Amino acid sequence: MQTDSQWVANIDAVLASEYDKARDYAFEVPTQCLLHIRAFTHRLCQLLAGERIFDSVNLFDRIEQLNKQRLISVRLARSLHKLRGHGNRGAHPEKYHLTQEALLALAEKSLSDARQVLALACEQLHPKLNCQYQLQPLGQDAGRELCYRAVMEDDCRSQYLLGMSFKAKALLLQEQEQALEDDLPDAGSLHQGSDEFLAKAMYWFSLAYRCDMDARFEYGVALLHGYQGDADADQGEALIAEAANAGVINAKALLGYFYLTGTLHTAADKALAQQYLEAAAKQDNAEAMCNLGVLYYQQGQLTLGYDWSLKAADAGFAQAQYHLALMLAKGEGCTSNPSLSEYWLTEAATHGQLDAMLLRAQQLLNDESLSAQELSVAEDYLRQVIRFGRSVPAMIELSVALTDGMLGRIDVVGAAALLALAKRHANDEHHEIITALQQSLQQQLAQVMPLTDNPQELSAMQRAAQLLDMPIN
């Protein structure tokens, strides 16, 4: 019986190339696996379109064009969008707050979904083709082969891919380390693990950047952020500009952002920002689409700002989904639409955008008709914002909810702990609010503790009093 790779190859050689690369990288470089799944989806759309020409390079637009022209079924369109979403997470795994284990699981799932999508498409592309195949186990030798080529053959592309593997591991580990720092405030810096991965990433980028423009971009980013000690923003931005002018899409997107906001070494220039952001956006870079929307918004061209934010939101970019929700709520560049605003806000929150999570949680908590499940979602959003963003407003919001029983229970220890944590990260304005909440909670405890006979409840209240620096009689 044919293998899964042979089955894909019988449909299309380019499709098989992307599929095999995704299989090869699933274990060692799952981010690259997901990017190849995105390329696989692009190629499959081209095959389904036949001789028809797409009017956009945006993958969302292409799937929708196939759907509207009834070249594919609704079921196939949904499946293609699902694959598109996997690819978006591969491009920015840290923005979706994925662990290394979750990223690996997503890579494996994306391969499974790719085969299911292809089976649906095969009914249309090659109805007589034998679609029975024997699934090959995912090989775990690709990493060793990658290392061999990088070291023994001095292969620039392999060196770049090793760097990307270490970078992805570092970025995912950073969030876990940050959460531990909040849990163990006296333990000092816990970033040794991610720092070591970043240093390894920079080493491989430094070997590859002379002959690989993607590596030149990544080496520039590494210098800019100081992966190995002190940052060198001047050289970093110069390398990013070189990569952008050599055609690296991610570099164009970042250079456009530099011109949009201005940096120490790059003066703000709206015309150049538009030039680079448009170039990257036209190549389906969702972050560039989002920032292009911001550029037009800042210039007062609200309709264009809305249009590009919508494109980026459709591409799965959570920051754009949040911007779009705000524009729809205010009717900026569009007709005000509260229900659609709520939809995009929920999408952004689901995809890990922290501001969206906080705002959506606040909306949910202000709705007295919510179910226990919806209250649980609100609490989960707030805890994620606290964990990944160290957000003082989220700490305050959750503390109040636990004090007032808004989540279906009262937890004075949890509320006091959150206020103590908020105090460590607060600015002057937040300090006033936190102090008032601490005093209110202290007064409640002082009134209730003498009346409590339950030993467990008394112990909990005493613990809360300690967290609030409250004397216990």
XYZ file of C-alpha atoms in Angstrom:
473
model
C 0.000 0.000 0.000
C 1.204 3.522 -0.746
C 2.427 5.736 2.080
C 0.861 9.070 2.964
C 3.776 10.900 1.278
C 3.317 8.867 -1.918
C -0.415 9.579 -1.868
C 0.222 13.349 -1.650
C 2.878 13.115 -4.383
C 0.374 11.404 -6.695
C -1.826 14.488 -6.379
C 0.867 17.178 -6.811
C 4.662 17.311 -6.486
C 4.769 20.807 -4.922
C 2.077 19.844 -2.437
C 4.074 16.737 -1.519
C 7.244 18.795 -1.035
C 5.526 21.068 1.510
C 3.884 18.096 3.235
C 7.150 16.181 3.542
C 8.957 19.233 4.925
C 6.178 19.673 7.489
C 6.560 16.005 8.483
C 10.338 16.309 8.739
C 10.219 19.361 11.001
C 7.263 18.350 13.197
C 9.391 17.177 16.132
C 12.520 19.303 15.927
C 11.260 22.619 14.515
C 7.443 22.605 14.916
C 7.213 26.291 13.991
C 8.648 25.460 10.564
C 6.274 22.513 10.287
C 3.328 24.875 10.745
C 4.714 27.357 8.229
C 5.015 24.571 5.663
C 1.410 23.609 6.443
C 0.472 27.188 5.544
C 2.404 26.868 2.267
C 0.639 23.512 1.713
C -2.713 25.279 2.130
C -1.729 27.999 -0.356
C -0.748 25.370 -2.929
C -3.938 23.394 -2.405
C -5.992 26.540 -3.018
C -4.117 27.072 -6.272
C -4.912 23.518 -7.363
C -8.582 23.950 -6.487
C -8.732 27.203 -8.456
C -7.432 25.520 -11.586
C -6.753 28.112 -14.293
C -8.633 30.857 -12.461
C -6.529 33.739 -11.143
C -6.840 34.947 -7.567
C -7.249 38.691 -7.028
C -5.381 38.590 -3.687
C -2.349 36.861 -2.156
C -4.118 36.795 1.205
C -4.918 33.180 2.095
C -8.212 34.097 3.749
C -9.293 35.969 0.619
C -8.336 33.039 -1.587
C -10.333 30.543 0.442
C -13.314 32.887 0.463
C -13.001 33.465 -3.280
C -13.102 29.712 -3.890
C -16.093 29.448 -1.579
C -18.063 32.338 -3.111
C -17.488 31.026 -6.619
C -18.710 27.625 -5.389
C -15.504 25.949 -6.470
C -15.346 24.239 -3.060
C -17.930 23.093 -0.536
C -18.644 24.953 2.680
C -17.144 22.024 4.587
C -13.908 22.212 2.610
C -13.753 26.002 3.067
C -14.029 25.603 6.836
C -11.342 22.933 6.824
C -8.993 25.150 4.796
C -9.560 28.024 7.222
C -8.682 25.681 10.066
C -5.357 24.832 8.402
C -4.764 28.548 7.822
C -5.183 29.111 11.547
C -2.566 26.470 12.353
C -0.121 28.247 10.063
C -0.769 31.608 11.736
C 0.117 30.127 15.109
C 3.329 28.786 13.619
C 4.341 32.282 12.555
C 3.876 33.765 16.047
C 3.677 30.933 18.620
C 4.666 33.184 21.535
C 1.721 35.509 20.838
C -0.651 32.589 21.275
C 0.997 31.670 24.613
C 1.770 28.119 23.529
C 4.045 25.835 25.532
C 6.619 23.727 23.691
C 4.420 20.677 24.292
C 1.342 22.475 22.948
C 3.295 23.615 19.894
C 4.422 20.053 19.190
C 0.865 18.773 19.603
C -0.375 21.492 17.243
C 2.207 20.488 14.628
C 1.068 16.861 14.776
C -2.596 17.876 14.639
C -1.954 20.154 11.668
C -0.508 17.227 9.709
C -3.555 15.134 10.530
C -5.864 17.987 9.517
C -3.889 18.478 6.296
C -4.528 14.855 5.310
C -8.239 15.212 6.084
C -8.480 18.397 4.028
C -6.622 16.781 1.156
C -8.969 13.781 1.240
C -11.917 16.182 0.847
C -10.179 18.056 -1.958
C -9.156 14.825 -3.644
C -12.807 13.962 -4.273
C -12.901 17.087 -6.407
C -9.394 17.117 -7.917
C -8.923 13.412 -8.665
C -12.161 11.507 -7.962
C -10.712 8.245 -9.320
C -7.425 8.449 -7.436
C -6.719 5.784 -4.831
C -6.897 7.643 -1.507
C -5.983 4.650 0.649
C -2.587 4.995 2.296
C -0.502 3.727 5.157
C 0.496 6.455 7.579
C 4.236 6.644 8.177
C 5.310 7.340 11.755
C 6.791 10.802 12.120
C 10.561 10.453 11.909
C 12.748 11.847 14.672
C 15.973 11.796 12.668
C 15.428 15.154 10.969
C 17.031 16.999 13.862
C 20.198 14.942 13.654
C 20.347 15.442 9.887
C 19.824 19.166 10.371
C 22.665 19.321 12.890
C 24.943 17.302 10.603
C 24.338 19.634 7.674
C 24.760 22.694 9.857
C 28.047 21.545 11.418
C 29.737 19.211 8.944
C 28.535 20.788 5.707
C 28.386 24.393 6.965
C 24.943 24.631 5.360
C 23.496 28.099 5.957
C 19.847 27.051 5.699
C 20.308 24.303 8.262
C 22.090 26.750 10.576
C 19.194 29.175 10.183
C 16.641 26.465 10.999
C 18.549 25.438 14.111
C 18.542 29.049 15.197
C 14.784 29.242 14.652
C 14.275 26.104 16.724
C 16.212 27.545 19.659
C 14.488 30.908 19.325
C 11.009 29.354 19.438
C 11.928 27.341 22.531
C 13.293 30.453 24.222
C 10.231 32.600 23.549
C 7.857 29.919 24.772
C 9.953 29.318 27.891
C 10.137 33.024 28.732
C 6.436 33.194 29.527
C 6.666 30.218 31.894
C 9.653 31.776 33.641
C 7.840 35.074 34.007
C 4.893 33.325 35.638
C 7.248 31.578 38.077
C 8.830 34.907 38.989
C 5.395 36.183 40.002
C 4.770 33.040 42.057
C 8.236 33.194 43.660
C 9.020 36.917 43.949
C 12.083 36.366 46.185
C 13.734 33.831 43.892
C 15.433 36.435 41.665
C 15.636 36.077 37.901
C 14.514 32.708 36.574
C 15.356 33.424 32.926
C 18.508 31.328 32.705
C 16.866 28.636 30.573
C 15.425 30.997 27.968
C 18.623 33.080 27.951
C 20.661 29.979 27.087
C 18.302 29.139 24.201
C 18.472 32.717 22.904
C 22.274 32.626 23.013
C 22.259 29.380 21.016
C 19.822 30.875 18.510
C 22.061 33.915 18.031
C 25.119 31.707 17.542
C 23.524 29.834 14.649
C 22.138 33.021 13.115
C 25.604 34.551 13.295
C 26.977 31.654 11.230
C 24.203 31.698 8.652
C 23.553 35.413 8.100
C 26.307 35.935 5.520
C 24.656 33.639 2.972
C 20.995 33.405 4.071
C 18.833 36.533 4.088
C 16.253 35.049 6.480
C 19.115 34.419 8.882
C 20.363 37.977 8.325
C 16.983 39.252 9.443
C 16.956 37.003 12.509
C 20.557 37.926 13.384
C 19.534 41.575 13.202
C 16.640 40.899 15.576
C 19.011 39.021 17.911
C 21.422 41.971 17.989
C 18.566 44.412 18.452
C 17.269 42.567 21.517
C 20.624 41.444 22.928
C 20.242 37.672 22.775
C 23.856 37.357 23.971
C 24.288 40.201 26.427
C 24.304 43.862 25.394
C 22.082 44.909 22.519
C 23.502 46.498 19.364
C 20.513 48.337 17.956
C 22.529 50.163 15.304
C 23.890 47.010 13.638
C 20.659 45.117 14.299
C 18.484 47.649 12.487
C 21.012 47.857 9.644
C 20.856 44.094 9.067
C 17.058 44.124 9.220
C 17.021 46.869 6.575
C 19.398 44.860 4.365
C 17.153 41.802 4.650
C 14.074 43.900 3.889
C 15.645 45.363 0.762
C 16.677 41.838 -0.271
C 13.009 40.810 -0.225
C 12.547 39.111 3.189
C 8.878 39.658 3.977
C 9.181 39.597 7.771
C 12.011 42.118 7.539
C 9.868 44.426 5.403
C 7.105 44.200 7.988
C 9.455 45.042 10.864
C 11.244 47.841 9.012
C 7.845 49.308 8.166
C 7.010 49.229 11.873
C 10.292 51.020 12.665
C 9.364 53.793 10.231
C 5.836 53.885 11.669
C 6.908 54.392 15.288
C 10.477 55.665 14.992
C 13.447 54.234 16.901
C 16.754 55.552 18.237
C 18.370 54.766 14.880
C 15.425 55.034 12.458
C 13.522 58.291 12.194
C 9.750 58.004 11.833
C 8.744 58.355 8.196
C 5.119 57.657 7.325
C 5.787 57.428 3.585
C 8.493 54.780 4.034
C 6.361 53.030 6.656
C 3.544 52.770 4.128
C 5.926 51.563 1.407
C 7.383 48.696 3.442
C 4.155 47.746 5.215
C 2.240 47.603 1.931
C 4.961 45.462 0.362
C 4.776 42.978 3.249
C 0.977 43.129 3.497
C 0.639 42.287 -0.189
C 2.694 39.164 0.522
C 0.136 38.030 3.136
C 2.048 39.185 6.242
C -0.702 39.638 8.834
C 1.375 41.795 11.191
C 2.123 44.221 8.350
C -1.596 44.345 7.498
C -2.356 45.191 11.113
C 0.263 47.966 11.299
C -0.851 49.332 7.940
C -4.317 49.617 9.442
C -2.804 51.497 12.393
C -0.938 53.831 10.014
C -4.089 54.735 8.112
C -6.009 55.124 11.380
C -3.390 57.545 12.718
C -3.614 59.535 9.488
C -7.370 59.829 9.870
C -8.089 57.542 6.910
C -10.453 55.457 8.995
C -12.032 53.462 6.185
C -8.629 52.253 4.958
C -7.627 51.630 8.572
C -10.717 49.490 9.034
C -10.209 47.614 5.747
C -6.611 46.612 6.545
C -7.471 45.761 10.144
C -10.223 43.498 8.815
C -7.777 41.765 6.452
C -5.342 41.165 9.310
C -8.151 40.003 11.589
C -9.378 37.574 8.934
C -5.795 36.313 8.668
C -5.993 35.385 12.355
C -3.810 38.178 13.798
C -5.116 38.767 17.306
C -3.910 42.373 17.692
C -5.849 43.344 14.564
C -8.922 41.524 15.852
C -8.748 43.662 19.004
C -8.307 46.892 16.995
C -11.223 45.887 14.784
C -13.450 45.254 17.800
C -12.738 48.756 19.113
C -13.421 50.361 15.714
C -16.707 48.481 15.352
C -17.747 49.508 18.859
C -17.163 53.209 18.048
C -18.187 53.111 14.390
C -14.783 54.308 13.206
C -14.318 53.694 9.480
C -17.438 51.533 9.537
C -20.993 51.366 10.796
C -21.158 50.783 14.536
C -21.954 47.133 15.195
C -21.878 46.031 18.863
C -22.540 42.353 18.151
C -19.778 42.150 15.531
C -17.493 44.071 17.871
C -18.145 41.463 20.569
C -17.415 38.679 18.072
C -14.008 40.073 17.144
C -13.190 40.880 20.758
C -13.941 37.270 21.687
C -11.795 36.063 18.763
C -8.888 38.221 19.922
C -9.273 37.024 23.504
C -9.458 33.389 22.405
C -6.236 33.887 20.433
C -4.411 35.273 23.476
C -4.489 39.058 22.948
C -4.114 40.332 26.506
C -5.977 43.660 26.190
C -8.863 41.812 24.570
C -8.886 39.217 27.356
C -9.073 41.941 30.004
C -11.807 43.906 28.248
C -13.861 40.776 27.491
C -13.534 39.595 31.102
C -14.754 42.982 32.326
C -17.724 42.801 29.954
C -18.606 39.329 31.151
C -18.358 40.236 34.835
C -20.676 43.209 34.296
C -23.373 40.886 32.907
C -25.467 39.586 35.802
C -27.144 36.908 33.681
C -23.985 34.868 32.991
C -23.796 31.122 33.502
C -21.168 29.480 35.705
C -19.277 28.417 32.574
C -19.131 32.004 31.274
C -17.933 33.228 34.669
C -15.211 30.596 34.519
C -14.145 31.968 31.125
C -13.934 35.480 32.593
C -11.770 34.256 35.473
C -9.532 32.300 33.121
C -9.027 35.387 30.941
C -8.052 37.490 33.955
C -5.623 34.879 35.247
C -3.948 34.609 31.838
C -3.610 38.397 31.597
C -2.032 38.405 35.047
C 0.284 35.526 34.203
C 1.470 36.682 30.803
C 1.124 40.459 31.117
C 1.524 41.168 34.844
C -1.480 43.425 34.409
C -2.290 45.383 37.550
C -5.840 46.260 36.347
C -6.485 42.523 35.870
C -5.180 41.787 39.368
C -7.480 44.457 40.792
C -10.457 43.244 38.736
C -10.038 39.639 39.843
C -9.455 40.613 43.464
C -12.727 42.577 43.532
C -14.560 39.680 41.862
C -13.270 37.225 44.479
C -14.083 39.583 47.349
C -17.620 40.312 46.178
C -18.487 36.760 45.148
C -18.987 37.726 41.486
C -17.499 34.385 40.374
C -19.902 32.351 42.451
C -17.601 32.113 45.478
C -15.806 34.336 47.971
C -12.037 33.863 48.287
C -10.516 36.416 50.654
C -7.082 34.733 50.589
C -6.958 34.847 46.790
C -8.193 38.448 46.791
C -5.578 39.522 49.346
C -2.792 37.720 47.462
C -3.762 39.478 44.248
C -3.710 42.876 45.940
C -0.273 42.122 47.369
C 0.957 41.131 43.913
C -0.627 44.215 42.343
C 1.135 46.448 44.858
C 4.526 45.147 43.688
C 3.829 46.123 40.073
C 1.645 49.212 40.577
C 2.220 52.815 39.499
C 1.138 55.781 41.641
C -2.407 55.818 40.275
C -2.847 52.092 40.886
C -1.398 52.388 44.410
C -4.288 54.619 45.468
C -6.869 52.121 44.223
C -5.046 49.143 45.772
C -4.672 50.886 49.119
C -8.399 51.658 49.201
C -9.266 48.038 48.347
C -6.862 46.706 50.971
C -8.390 48.949 53.623
C -11.894 47.854 52.637
C -10.922 44.176 52.812
C -9.213 44.738 56.172
C -12.398 46.295 57.540
C -14.474 43.359 56.321
C -12.099 40.882 57.934
C -12.028 42.832 61.199
C -15.831 42.701 61.344
C -16.258 39.056 60.353
C -13.347 37.285 62.096
C -14.708 37.690 65.659
C -18.036 36.187 64.553
C -16.530 33.109 62.861
C -16.630 29.726 64.632
C -15.541 27.598 61.653
C -11.799 26.785 62.103
C -11.160 26.499 58.352
C -12.822 29.819 57.601
C -10.954 31.475 60.456
C -7.637 30.093 59.224
C -8.326 31.417 55.724
C -9.196 34.861 57.042
C -6.060 34.926 59.192
C -3.979 34.093 56.135
C -5.684 36.915 54.217
C -4.981 39.292 57.103
C -1.301 38.381 56.983
C -1.172 39.110 53.244
C -2.748 42.501 53.947
C -0.231 43.250 56.765
C -3.153 43.396 59.153
C -2.555 42.809 62.881
C -4.332 39.710 64.211
C -5.711 39.810 67.751
